[in-house]
Short mmCIF file of C-alpha atoms in Angstrom, two decimals:
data_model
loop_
_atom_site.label_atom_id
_atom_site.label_comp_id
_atom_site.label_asym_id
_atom_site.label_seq_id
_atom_site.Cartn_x
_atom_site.Cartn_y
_atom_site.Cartn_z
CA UNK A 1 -36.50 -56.41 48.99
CA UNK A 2 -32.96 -55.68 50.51
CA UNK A 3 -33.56 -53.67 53.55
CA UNK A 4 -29.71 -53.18 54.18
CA UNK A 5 -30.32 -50.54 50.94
CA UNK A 6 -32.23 -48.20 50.98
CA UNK A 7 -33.28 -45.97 47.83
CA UNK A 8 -34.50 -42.32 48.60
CA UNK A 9 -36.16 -40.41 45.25
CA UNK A 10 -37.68 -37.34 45.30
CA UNK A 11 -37.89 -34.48 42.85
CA UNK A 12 -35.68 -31.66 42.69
CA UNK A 13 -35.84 -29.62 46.46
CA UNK A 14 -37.98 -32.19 47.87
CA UNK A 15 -36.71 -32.71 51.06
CA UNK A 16 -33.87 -35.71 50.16
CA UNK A 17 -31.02 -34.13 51.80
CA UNK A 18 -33.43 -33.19 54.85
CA UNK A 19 -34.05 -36.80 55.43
CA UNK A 20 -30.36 -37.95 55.14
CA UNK A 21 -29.34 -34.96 57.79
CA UNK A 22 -32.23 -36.20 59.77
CA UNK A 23 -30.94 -39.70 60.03
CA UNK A 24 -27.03 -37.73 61.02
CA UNK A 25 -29.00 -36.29 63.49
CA UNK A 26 -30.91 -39.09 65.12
CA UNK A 27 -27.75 -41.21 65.32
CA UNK A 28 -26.01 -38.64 66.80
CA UNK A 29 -28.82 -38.36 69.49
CA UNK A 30 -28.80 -42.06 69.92
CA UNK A 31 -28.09 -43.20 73.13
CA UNK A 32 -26.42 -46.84 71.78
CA UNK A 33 -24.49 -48.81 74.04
CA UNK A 34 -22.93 -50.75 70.96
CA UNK A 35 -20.55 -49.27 68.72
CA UNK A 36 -21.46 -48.20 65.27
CA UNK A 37 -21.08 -45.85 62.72
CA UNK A 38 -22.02 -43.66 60.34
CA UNK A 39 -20.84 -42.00 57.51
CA UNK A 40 -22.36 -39.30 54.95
CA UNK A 41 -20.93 -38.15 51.40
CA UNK A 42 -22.43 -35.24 49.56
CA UNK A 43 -21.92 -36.31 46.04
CA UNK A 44 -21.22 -32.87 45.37
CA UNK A 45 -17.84 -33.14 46.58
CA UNK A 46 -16.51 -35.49 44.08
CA UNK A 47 -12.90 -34.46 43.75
CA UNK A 48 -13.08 -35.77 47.48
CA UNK A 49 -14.13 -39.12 46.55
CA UNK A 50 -13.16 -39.60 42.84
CA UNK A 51 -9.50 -39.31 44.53
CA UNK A 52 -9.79 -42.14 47.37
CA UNK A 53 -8.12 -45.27 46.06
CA UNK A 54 -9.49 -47.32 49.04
CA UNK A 55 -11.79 -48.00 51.68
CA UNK A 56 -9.62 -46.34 53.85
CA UNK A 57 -8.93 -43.15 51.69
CA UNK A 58 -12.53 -42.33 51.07
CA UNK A 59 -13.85 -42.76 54.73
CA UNK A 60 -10.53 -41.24 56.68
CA UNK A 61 -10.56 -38.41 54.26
CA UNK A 62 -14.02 -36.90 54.61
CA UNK A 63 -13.77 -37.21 58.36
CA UNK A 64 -11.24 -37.25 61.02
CA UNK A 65 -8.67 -40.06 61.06
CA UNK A 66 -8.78 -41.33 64.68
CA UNK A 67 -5.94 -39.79 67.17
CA UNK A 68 -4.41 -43.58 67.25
CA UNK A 69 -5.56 -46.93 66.61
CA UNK A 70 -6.07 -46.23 62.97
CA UNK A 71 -5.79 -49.35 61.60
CA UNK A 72 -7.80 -50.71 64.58
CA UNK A 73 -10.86 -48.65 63.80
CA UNK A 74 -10.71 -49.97 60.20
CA UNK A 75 -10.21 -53.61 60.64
CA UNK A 76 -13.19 -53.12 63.07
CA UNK A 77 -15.48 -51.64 60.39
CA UNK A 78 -14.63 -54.21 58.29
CA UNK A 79 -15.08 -57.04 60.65
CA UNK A 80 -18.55 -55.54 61.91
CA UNK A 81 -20.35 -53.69 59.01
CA UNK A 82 -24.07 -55.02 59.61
CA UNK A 83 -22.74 -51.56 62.26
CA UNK A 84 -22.11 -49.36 59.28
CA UNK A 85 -24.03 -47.22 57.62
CA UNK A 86 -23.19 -44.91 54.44
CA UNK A 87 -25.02 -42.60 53.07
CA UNK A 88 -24.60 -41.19 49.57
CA UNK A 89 -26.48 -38.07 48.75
CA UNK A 90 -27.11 -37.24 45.23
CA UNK A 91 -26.01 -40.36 43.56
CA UNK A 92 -25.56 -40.01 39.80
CA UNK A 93 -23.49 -43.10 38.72
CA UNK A 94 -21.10 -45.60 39.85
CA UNK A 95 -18.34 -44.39 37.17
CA UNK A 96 -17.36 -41.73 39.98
CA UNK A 97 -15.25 -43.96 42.21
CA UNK A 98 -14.58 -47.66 42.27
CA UNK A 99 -14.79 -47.61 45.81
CA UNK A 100 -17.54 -46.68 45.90
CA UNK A 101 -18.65 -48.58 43.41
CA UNK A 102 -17.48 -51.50 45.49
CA UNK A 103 -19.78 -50.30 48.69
CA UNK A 104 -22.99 -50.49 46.70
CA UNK A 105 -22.35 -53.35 45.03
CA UNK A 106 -21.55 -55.23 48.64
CA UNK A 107 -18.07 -56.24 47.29
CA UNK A 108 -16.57 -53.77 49.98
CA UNK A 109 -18.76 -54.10 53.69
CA UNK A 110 -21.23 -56.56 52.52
CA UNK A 111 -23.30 -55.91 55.61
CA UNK A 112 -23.57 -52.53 55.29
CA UNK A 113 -26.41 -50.15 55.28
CA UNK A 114 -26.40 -48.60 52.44
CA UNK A 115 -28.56 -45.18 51.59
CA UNK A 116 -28.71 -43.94 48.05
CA UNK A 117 -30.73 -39.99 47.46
CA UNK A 118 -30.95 -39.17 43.73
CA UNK A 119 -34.01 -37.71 41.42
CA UNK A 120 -36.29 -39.84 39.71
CA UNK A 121 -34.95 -40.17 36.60
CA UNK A 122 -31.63 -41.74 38.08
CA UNK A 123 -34.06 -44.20 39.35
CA UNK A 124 -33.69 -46.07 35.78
CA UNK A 125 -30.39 -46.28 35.53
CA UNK A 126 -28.36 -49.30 34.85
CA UNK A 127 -27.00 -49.42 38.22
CA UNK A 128 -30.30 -49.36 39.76
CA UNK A 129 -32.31 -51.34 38.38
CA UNK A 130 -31.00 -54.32 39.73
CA UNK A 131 -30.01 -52.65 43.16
CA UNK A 132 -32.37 -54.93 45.79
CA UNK A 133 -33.40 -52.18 48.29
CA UNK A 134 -36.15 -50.73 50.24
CA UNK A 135 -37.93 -47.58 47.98
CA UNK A 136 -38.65 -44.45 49.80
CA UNK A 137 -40.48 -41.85 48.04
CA UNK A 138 -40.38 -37.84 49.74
CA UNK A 139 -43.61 -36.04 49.07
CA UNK A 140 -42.71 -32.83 50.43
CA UNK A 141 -44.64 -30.54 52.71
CA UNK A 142 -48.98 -31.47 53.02
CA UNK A 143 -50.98 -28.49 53.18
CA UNK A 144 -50.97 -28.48 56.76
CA UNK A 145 -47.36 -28.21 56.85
CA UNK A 146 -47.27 -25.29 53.86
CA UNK A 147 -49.53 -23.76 56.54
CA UNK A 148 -47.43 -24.32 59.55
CA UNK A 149 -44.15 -22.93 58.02
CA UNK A 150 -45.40 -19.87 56.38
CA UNK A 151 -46.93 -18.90 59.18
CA UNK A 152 -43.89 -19.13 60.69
CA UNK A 153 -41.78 -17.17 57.75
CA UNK A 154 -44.34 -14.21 57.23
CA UNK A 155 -46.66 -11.70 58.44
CA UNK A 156 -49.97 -12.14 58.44
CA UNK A 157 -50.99 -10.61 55.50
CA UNK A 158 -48.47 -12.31 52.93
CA UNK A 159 -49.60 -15.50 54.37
CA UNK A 160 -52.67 -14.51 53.64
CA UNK A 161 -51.89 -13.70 49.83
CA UNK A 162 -49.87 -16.79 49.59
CA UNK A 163 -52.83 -18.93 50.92
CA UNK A 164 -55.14 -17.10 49.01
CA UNK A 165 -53.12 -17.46 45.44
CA UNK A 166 -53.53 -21.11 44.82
CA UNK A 167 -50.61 -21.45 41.85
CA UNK A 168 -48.32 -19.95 44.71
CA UNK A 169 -49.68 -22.40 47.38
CA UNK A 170 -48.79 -25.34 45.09
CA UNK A 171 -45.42 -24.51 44.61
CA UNK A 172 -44.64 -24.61 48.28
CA UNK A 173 -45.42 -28.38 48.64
CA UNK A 174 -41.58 -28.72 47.74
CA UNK A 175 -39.79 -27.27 50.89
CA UNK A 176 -37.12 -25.38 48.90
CA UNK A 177 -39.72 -23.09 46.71
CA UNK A 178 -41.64 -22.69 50.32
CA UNK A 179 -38.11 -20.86 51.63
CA UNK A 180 -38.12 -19.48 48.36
CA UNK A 181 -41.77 -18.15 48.12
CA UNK A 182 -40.56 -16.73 51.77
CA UNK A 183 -37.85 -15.22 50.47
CA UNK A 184 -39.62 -13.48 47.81
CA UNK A 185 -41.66 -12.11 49.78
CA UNK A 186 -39.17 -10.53 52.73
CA UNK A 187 -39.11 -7.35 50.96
CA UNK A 188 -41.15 -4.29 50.44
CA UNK A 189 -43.40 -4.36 47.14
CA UNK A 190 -46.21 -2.00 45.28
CA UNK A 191 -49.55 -3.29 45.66
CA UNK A 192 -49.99 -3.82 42.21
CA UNK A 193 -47.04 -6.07 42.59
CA UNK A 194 -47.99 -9.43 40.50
CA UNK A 195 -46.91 -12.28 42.84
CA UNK A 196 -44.58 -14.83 41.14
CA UNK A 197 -46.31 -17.86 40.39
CA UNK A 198 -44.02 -20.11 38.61
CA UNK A 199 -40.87 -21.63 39.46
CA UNK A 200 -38.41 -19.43 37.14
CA UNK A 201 -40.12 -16.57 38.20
CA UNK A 202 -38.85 -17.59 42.03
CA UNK A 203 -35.37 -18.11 40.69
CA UNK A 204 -35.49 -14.71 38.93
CA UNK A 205 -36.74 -13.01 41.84
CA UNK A 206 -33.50 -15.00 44.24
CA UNK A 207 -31.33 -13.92 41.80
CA UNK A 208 -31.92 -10.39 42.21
CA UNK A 209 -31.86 -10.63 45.67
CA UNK A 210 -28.85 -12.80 45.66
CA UNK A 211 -26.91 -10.06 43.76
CA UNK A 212 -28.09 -7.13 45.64
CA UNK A 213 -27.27 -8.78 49.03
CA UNK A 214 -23.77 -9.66 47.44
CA UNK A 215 -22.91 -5.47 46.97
CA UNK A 216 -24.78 -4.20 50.08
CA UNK A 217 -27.57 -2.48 48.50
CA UNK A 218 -30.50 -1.55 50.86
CA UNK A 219 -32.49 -0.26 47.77
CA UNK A 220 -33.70 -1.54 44.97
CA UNK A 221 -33.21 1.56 42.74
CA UNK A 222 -29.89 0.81 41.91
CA UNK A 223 -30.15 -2.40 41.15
CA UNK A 224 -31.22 -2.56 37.69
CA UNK A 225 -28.00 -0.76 36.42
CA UNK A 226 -25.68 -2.86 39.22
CA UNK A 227 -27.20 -6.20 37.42
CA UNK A 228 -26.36 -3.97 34.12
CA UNK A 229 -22.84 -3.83 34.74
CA UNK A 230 -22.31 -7.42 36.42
CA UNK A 231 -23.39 -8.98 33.98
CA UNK A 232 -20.53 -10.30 32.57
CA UNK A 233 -19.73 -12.11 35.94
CA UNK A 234 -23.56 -13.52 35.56
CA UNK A 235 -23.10 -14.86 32.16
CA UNK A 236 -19.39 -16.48 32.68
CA UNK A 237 -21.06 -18.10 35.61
CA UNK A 238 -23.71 -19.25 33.84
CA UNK A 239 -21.82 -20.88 31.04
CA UNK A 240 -19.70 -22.72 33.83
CA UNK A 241 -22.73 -23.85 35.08
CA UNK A 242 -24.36 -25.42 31.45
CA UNK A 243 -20.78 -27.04 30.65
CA UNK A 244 -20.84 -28.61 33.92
CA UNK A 245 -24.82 -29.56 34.04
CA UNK A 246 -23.65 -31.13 30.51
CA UNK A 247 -20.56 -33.24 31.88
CA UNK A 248 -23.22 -34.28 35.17
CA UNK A 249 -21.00 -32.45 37.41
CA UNK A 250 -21.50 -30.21 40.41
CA UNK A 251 -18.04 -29.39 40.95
CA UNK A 252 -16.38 -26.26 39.54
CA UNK A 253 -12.51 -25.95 39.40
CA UNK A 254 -12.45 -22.97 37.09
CA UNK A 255 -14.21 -20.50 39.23
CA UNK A 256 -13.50 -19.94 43.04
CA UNK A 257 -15.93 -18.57 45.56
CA UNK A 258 -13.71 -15.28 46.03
CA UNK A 259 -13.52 -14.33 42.33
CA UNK A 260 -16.31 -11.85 42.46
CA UNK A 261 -18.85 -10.99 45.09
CA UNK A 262 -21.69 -11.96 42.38
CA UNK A 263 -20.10 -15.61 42.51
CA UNK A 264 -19.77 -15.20 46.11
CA UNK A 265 -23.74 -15.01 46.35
CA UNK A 266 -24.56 -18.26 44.65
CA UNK A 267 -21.25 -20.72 45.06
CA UNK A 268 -20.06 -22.43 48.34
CA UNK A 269 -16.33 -23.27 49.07
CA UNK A 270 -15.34 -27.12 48.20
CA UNK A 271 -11.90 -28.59 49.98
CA UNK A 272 -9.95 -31.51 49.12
CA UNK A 273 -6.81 -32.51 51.72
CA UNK A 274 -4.16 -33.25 49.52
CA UNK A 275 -1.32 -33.33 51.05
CA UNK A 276 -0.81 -32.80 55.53
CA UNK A 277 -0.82 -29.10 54.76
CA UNK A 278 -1.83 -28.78 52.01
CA UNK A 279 -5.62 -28.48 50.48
CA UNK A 280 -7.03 -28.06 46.87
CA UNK A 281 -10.03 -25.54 46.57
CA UNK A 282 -13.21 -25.76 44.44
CA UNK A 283 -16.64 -24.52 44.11
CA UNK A 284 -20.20 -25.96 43.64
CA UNK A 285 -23.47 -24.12 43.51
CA UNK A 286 -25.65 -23.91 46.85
CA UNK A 287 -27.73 -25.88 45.26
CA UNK A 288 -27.73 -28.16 41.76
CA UNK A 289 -31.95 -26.38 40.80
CA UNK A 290 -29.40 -23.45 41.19
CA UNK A 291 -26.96 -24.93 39.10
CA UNK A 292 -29.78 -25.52 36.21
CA UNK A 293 -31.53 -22.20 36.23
CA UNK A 294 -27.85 -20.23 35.57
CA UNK A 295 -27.42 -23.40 32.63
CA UNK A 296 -30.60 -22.17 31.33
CA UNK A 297 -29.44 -18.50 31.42
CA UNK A 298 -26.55 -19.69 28.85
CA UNK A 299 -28.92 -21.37 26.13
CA UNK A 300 -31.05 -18.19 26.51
CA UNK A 301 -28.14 -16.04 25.60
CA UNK A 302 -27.14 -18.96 22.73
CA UNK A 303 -30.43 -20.18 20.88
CA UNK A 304 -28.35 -21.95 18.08
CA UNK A 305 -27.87 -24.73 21.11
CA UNK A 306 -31.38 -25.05 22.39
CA UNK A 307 -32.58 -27.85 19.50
CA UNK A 308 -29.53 -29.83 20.50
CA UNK A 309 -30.39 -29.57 23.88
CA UNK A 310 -34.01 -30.50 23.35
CA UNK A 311 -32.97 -33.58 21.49
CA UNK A 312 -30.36 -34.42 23.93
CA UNK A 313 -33.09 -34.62 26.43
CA UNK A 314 -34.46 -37.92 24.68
CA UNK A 315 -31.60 -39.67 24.83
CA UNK A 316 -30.17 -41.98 27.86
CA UNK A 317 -27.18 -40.20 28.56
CA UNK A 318 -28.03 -36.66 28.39
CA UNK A 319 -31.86 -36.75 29.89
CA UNK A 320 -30.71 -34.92 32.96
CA UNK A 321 -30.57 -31.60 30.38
CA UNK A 322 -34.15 -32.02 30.39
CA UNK A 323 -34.40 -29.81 33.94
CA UNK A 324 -33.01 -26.67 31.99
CA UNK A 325 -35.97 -27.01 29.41
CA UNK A 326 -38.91 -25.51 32.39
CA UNK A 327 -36.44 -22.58 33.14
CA UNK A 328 -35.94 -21.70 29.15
CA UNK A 329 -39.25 -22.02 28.78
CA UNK A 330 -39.88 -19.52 31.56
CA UNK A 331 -37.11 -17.06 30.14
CA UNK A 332 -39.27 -16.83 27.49
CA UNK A 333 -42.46 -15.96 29.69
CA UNK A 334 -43.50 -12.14 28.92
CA UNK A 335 -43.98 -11.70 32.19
CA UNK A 336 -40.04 -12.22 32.63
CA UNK A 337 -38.82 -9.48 30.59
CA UNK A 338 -38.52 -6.48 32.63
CA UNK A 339 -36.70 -8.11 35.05
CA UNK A 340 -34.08 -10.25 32.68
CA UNK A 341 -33.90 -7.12 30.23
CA UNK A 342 -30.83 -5.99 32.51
CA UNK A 343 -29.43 -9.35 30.82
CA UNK A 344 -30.61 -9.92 27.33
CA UNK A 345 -32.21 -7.88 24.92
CA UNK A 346 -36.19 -8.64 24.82
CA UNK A 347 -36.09 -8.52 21.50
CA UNK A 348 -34.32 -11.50 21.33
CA UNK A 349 -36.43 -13.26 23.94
CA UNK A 350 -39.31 -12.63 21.42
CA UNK A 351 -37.03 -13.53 18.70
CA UNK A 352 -36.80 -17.14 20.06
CA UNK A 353 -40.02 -17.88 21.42
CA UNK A 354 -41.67 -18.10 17.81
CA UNK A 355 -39.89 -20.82 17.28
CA UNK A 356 -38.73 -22.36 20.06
CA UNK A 357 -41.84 -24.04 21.42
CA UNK A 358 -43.18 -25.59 18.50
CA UNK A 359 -39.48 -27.20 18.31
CA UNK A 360 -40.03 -28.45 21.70
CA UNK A 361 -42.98 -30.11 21.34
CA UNK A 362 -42.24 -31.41 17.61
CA UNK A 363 -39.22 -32.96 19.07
CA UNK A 364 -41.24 -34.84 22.04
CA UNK A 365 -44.47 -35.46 20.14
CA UNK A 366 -43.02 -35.98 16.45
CA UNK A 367 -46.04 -37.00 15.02
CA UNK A 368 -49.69 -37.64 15.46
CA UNK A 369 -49.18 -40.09 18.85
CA UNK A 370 -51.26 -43.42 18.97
CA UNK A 371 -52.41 -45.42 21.24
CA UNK A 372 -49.19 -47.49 21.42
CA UNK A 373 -47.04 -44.25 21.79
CA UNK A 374 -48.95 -42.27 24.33
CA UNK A 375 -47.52 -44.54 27.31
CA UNK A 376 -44.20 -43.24 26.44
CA UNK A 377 -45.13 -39.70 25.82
CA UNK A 378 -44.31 -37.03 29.13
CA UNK A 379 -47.46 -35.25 29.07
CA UNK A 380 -47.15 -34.20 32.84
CA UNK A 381 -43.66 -32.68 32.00
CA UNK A 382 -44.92 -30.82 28.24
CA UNK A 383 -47.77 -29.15 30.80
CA UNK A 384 -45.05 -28.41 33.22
CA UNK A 385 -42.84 -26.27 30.59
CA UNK A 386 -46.09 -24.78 29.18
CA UNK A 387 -46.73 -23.33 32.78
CA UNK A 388 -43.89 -21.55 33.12
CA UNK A 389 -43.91 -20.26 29.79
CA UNK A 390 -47.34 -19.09 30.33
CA UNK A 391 -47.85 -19.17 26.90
CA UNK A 392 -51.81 -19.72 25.35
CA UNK A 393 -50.25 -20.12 22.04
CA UNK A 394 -48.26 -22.72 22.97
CA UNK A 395 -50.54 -24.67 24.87
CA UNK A 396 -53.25 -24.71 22.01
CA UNK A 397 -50.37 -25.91 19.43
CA UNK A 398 -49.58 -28.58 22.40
CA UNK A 399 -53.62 -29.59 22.58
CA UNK A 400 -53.69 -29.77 18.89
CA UNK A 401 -50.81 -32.10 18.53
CA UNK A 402 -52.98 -34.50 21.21
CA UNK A 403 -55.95 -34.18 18.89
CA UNK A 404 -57.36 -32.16 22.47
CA UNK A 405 -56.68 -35.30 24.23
CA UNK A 406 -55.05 -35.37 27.73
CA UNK A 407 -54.56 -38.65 28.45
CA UNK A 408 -53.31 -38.98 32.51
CA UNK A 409 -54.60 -42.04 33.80
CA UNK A 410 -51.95 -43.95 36.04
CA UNK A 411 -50.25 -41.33 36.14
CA UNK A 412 -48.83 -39.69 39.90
CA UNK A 413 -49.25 -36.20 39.90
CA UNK A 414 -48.24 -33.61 42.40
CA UNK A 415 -49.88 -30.65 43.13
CA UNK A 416 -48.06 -28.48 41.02
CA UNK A 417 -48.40 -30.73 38.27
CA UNK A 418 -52.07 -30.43 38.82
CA UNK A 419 -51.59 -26.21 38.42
CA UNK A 420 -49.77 -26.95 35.36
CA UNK A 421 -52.40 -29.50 33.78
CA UNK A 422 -55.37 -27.25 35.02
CA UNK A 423 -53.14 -24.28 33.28
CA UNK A 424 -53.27 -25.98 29.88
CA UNK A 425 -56.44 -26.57 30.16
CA UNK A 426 -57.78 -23.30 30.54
CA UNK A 427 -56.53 -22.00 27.34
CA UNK A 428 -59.03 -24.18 25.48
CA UNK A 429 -61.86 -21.56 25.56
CA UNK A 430 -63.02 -22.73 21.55
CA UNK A 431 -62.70 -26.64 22.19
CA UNK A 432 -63.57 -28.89 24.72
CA UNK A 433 -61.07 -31.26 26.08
CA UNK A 434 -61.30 -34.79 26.33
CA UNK A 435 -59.96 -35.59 30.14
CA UNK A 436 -58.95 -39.03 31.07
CA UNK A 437 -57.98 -39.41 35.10
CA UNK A 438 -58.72 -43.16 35.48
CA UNK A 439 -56.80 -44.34 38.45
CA UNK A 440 -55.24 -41.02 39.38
CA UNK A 441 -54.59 -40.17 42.93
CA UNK A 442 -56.22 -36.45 43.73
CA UNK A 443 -54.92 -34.57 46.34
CA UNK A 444 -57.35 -31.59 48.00
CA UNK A 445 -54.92 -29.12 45.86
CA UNK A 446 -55.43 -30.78 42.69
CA UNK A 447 -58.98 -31.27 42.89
CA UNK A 448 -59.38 -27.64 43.57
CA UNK A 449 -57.51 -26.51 40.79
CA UNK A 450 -59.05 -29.18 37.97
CA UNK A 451 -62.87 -28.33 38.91
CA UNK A 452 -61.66 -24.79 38.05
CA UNK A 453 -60.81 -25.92 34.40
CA UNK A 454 -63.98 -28.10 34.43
CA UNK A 455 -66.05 -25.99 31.66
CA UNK A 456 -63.15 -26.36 29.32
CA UNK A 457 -63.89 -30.61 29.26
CA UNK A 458 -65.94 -32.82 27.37
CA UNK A 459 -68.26 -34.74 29.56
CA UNK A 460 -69.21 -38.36 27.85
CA UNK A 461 -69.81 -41.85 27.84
CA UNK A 462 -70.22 -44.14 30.26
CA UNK A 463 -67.45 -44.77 31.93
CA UNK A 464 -67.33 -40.66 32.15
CA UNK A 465 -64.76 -38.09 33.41
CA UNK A 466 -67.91 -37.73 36.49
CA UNK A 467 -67.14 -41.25 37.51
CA UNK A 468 -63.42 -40.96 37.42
CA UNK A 469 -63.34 -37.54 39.50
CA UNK A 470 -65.79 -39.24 42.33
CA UNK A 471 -63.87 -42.00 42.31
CA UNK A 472 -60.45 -39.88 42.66
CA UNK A 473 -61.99 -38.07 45.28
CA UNK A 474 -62.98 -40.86 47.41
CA UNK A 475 -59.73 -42.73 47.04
CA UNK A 476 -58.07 -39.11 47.60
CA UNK A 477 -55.52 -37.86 50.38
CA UNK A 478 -58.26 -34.84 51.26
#
């Protein structure tokens, strides 16, 4: 273990970022006699640091060249880096920048700290996998702190319906849906309003609110026919968004910030110096989950491309596609169709979900699986999609595929996989599930949803599901 590197993975909105800015923060604070320093690249800006040719370029580019004594500062950097510490947040590949290729691979400030964000799945690539470094893992919020920062956000009676919804209350263990589920609920509904409970339904609900902050509307009566006639702007900046998703990029240089107010809501300003008065513009989403749910707007409006897509997903160089897959399969969620009718026709939404799941799970569970394929097959991340399609069909088609089956021991769930397991399971009302949790870590959120689900599960043999859920409990974070 190479504690001079230091891996941080966490799921999309976990909290990654928030840990980096923490560690800006307490250096900042630091009251350290000796000299050291610190430096932090969003790897969102990559026309920033695709364009530095040196060590030099990249570090006196993203921050302030000293007054004098350039070259000083430098040579003392290089002379001293067990005092340096870089930070790259969002980490795809090394194929971005040689240099900075050259600072993880120690060829460039061997002594360097070195801290490296990205999602899990990044986690296996080449680059990684022989990178010596200490792991760190973000969780996201416990249920103590879901408690402490709704109560915060809301008034007391949406906390209470957020507390009292469990599928909501899951979703807020990752700190971006909490600010979400916040945000959804900061305006005025109908009581008979159905609470979102699934991730796309969050986005669809920002969305809305993005676009009727961006003209000034107060109301939402006029909102319907404003989405009507924006949409246009939506969908051109929701093809920008798969093409880039496709190429693993984050930065936009065909759309700018000012070209409509509906951009305006969901893009930030990107700045590259390139000459002493001169600077080169671009754009990136606010966030890349952002990014993804627009990209999954495009396939909705283009179906012919969702089996590429899908199949793309299984391969090494495109299986970051596989984050559009939950929000298409939430598109297609009835429950969605009033409020993306302003978009697509729901005829057309129907259209595609008769085929469209059982080419999902065809494609990731070909045939039959055995025992020697069922190691390799993404059960956690079939439920997942299945959730936010909220789809019984689909979910028997899924169980019949498994032979009714769910096979999850050594696996590490979070709590919203446990809502979307629990979901799956529930829609088994004619056949009892066989339910395998052997060494599977149960938080007090997942154990309250899966005893929910419990009449839908086959109870047998010695070594029975009764043993493994005591012995999950016990070992438990509750």
């Amino acid at each position: 273990m190479n504690k001079t590197n230091i891996l941080v993975v966490g799921k999309p909105g976990i909290g990654k970022t928030a840990v980096t800015h923490q560690m800006l923060k307490l250096w900042a604070e630091g009251d350290n006699n000796k000299l050291d320093y610190m430096f932090y690249f969003d790897m969102r800006e990559t026309s920033q640091i695709t364009s530095a040719k040196n060590l030099e370029d990249l570090l006196f580019s993203a921050y302030r060249e000293p007054d004098e004594g350039k070259e000083e500062v430098l040579q003392d950097i290089k002379n001293n880096s067990e005092n340096v510490t870089v930070i790259f947040d969002g980490l795809t590949d090394l194929q971005c920048s040689p240099v900075v290729q050259g600072l993880v691979e120690k060829h460039l400030l061997p002594d360097a700290k070195i801290v490296i964000t990205c999602r899990p799945e990044v986690e296996s690539e080449d680059f990684l996998l022989d990178w010596a470094s200490l792991r760190v893992e973000v969780k996201g919020f416990s249920e103590e702190s879901i408690k402490a920062y709704l109560s915060k956000m809301l008034s007391a009676v949406h906390l209470s319906s957020v507390l009292n919804n469990l599928e909501l209350f899951t979703l807020c263990h990752v700190p971006m849906y909490a600010l979400m589920v916040a945000a959804c609920f900061s305006f005025k509904t109908s009581k008979d309003y159905q609470q979102p409970c699934t991730i796309t339904e969050i986005y669809i609900n920002i969305l809305r609110f993005c676009v009727q902050k961006s003209h000034g509307m107060i109301k939402n009566r006029g909102l319907n026919d404003y989405i009507r006639k924006k949409c246009e702007e939506i969908l051109s900046l929701a093809e920008v968004a798969f093409l880039a998703t496709q190429g693993k990029s984050v930065n936009l240089t065909s759309l700018q910030c000012e070209d409509s107010s509906v951009h305006s809501a969901f893009l930030k300003t990107l700045g590259e110096k390139v000459a002493p008065t001169q600077w080169r513009s671009s754009s990136a989403f606010l966030h890349y989950t952002v990014q993804e749910f627009f990209a999954g707007i495009w396939l909705l409006m283009n179906p012919e491309k969702m089996t590429d897509v899908v199949q793309q997903c299984l391969t090494e160089g495109k299986k970051h596609m596989k984050h559009l897959i939950p929000f298409m399969c939430g598109f297609l969620n009835d429950r969605n169709l009033d409020t993306l009718g302003h978009l697509i026709l729901a005829q057309q939404v129907k259209d595609t979900s008769k085929w469209f799941f059982k080419e999902l799970l065809n494609t990731f569970i070909p045939c039959p699986p055995n025992q020697d394929d069922s190691d390799g097959l993404d059960i956690l991340f079939l439920c997942q999609c299945l959730y936010e399609s909220q789809s019984s069909e689909a979910c028997l088609f899924l169980l019949n595929k498994l032979d009714y089956c769910l096979d999850l021991s050594g696996k590490s769930l979070d709590p919203y996989h446990w809502c979307a397991v629990s979901y799956v399971i529930s829609q088994s009302e004619d056949r009892k599930i066989t339910l395998n949790l052997d060494n599977v870590m149960i938080s007090e959120q997942g154990l309250s949803l899966i005893l929910v689900c419990l009449r839908n599960v086959q109870w047998c043999g010695c070594n029975s599901l009764q043993q493994q859920l005591w012995r999950a409990f016990l070992l438990s974070e509750v």
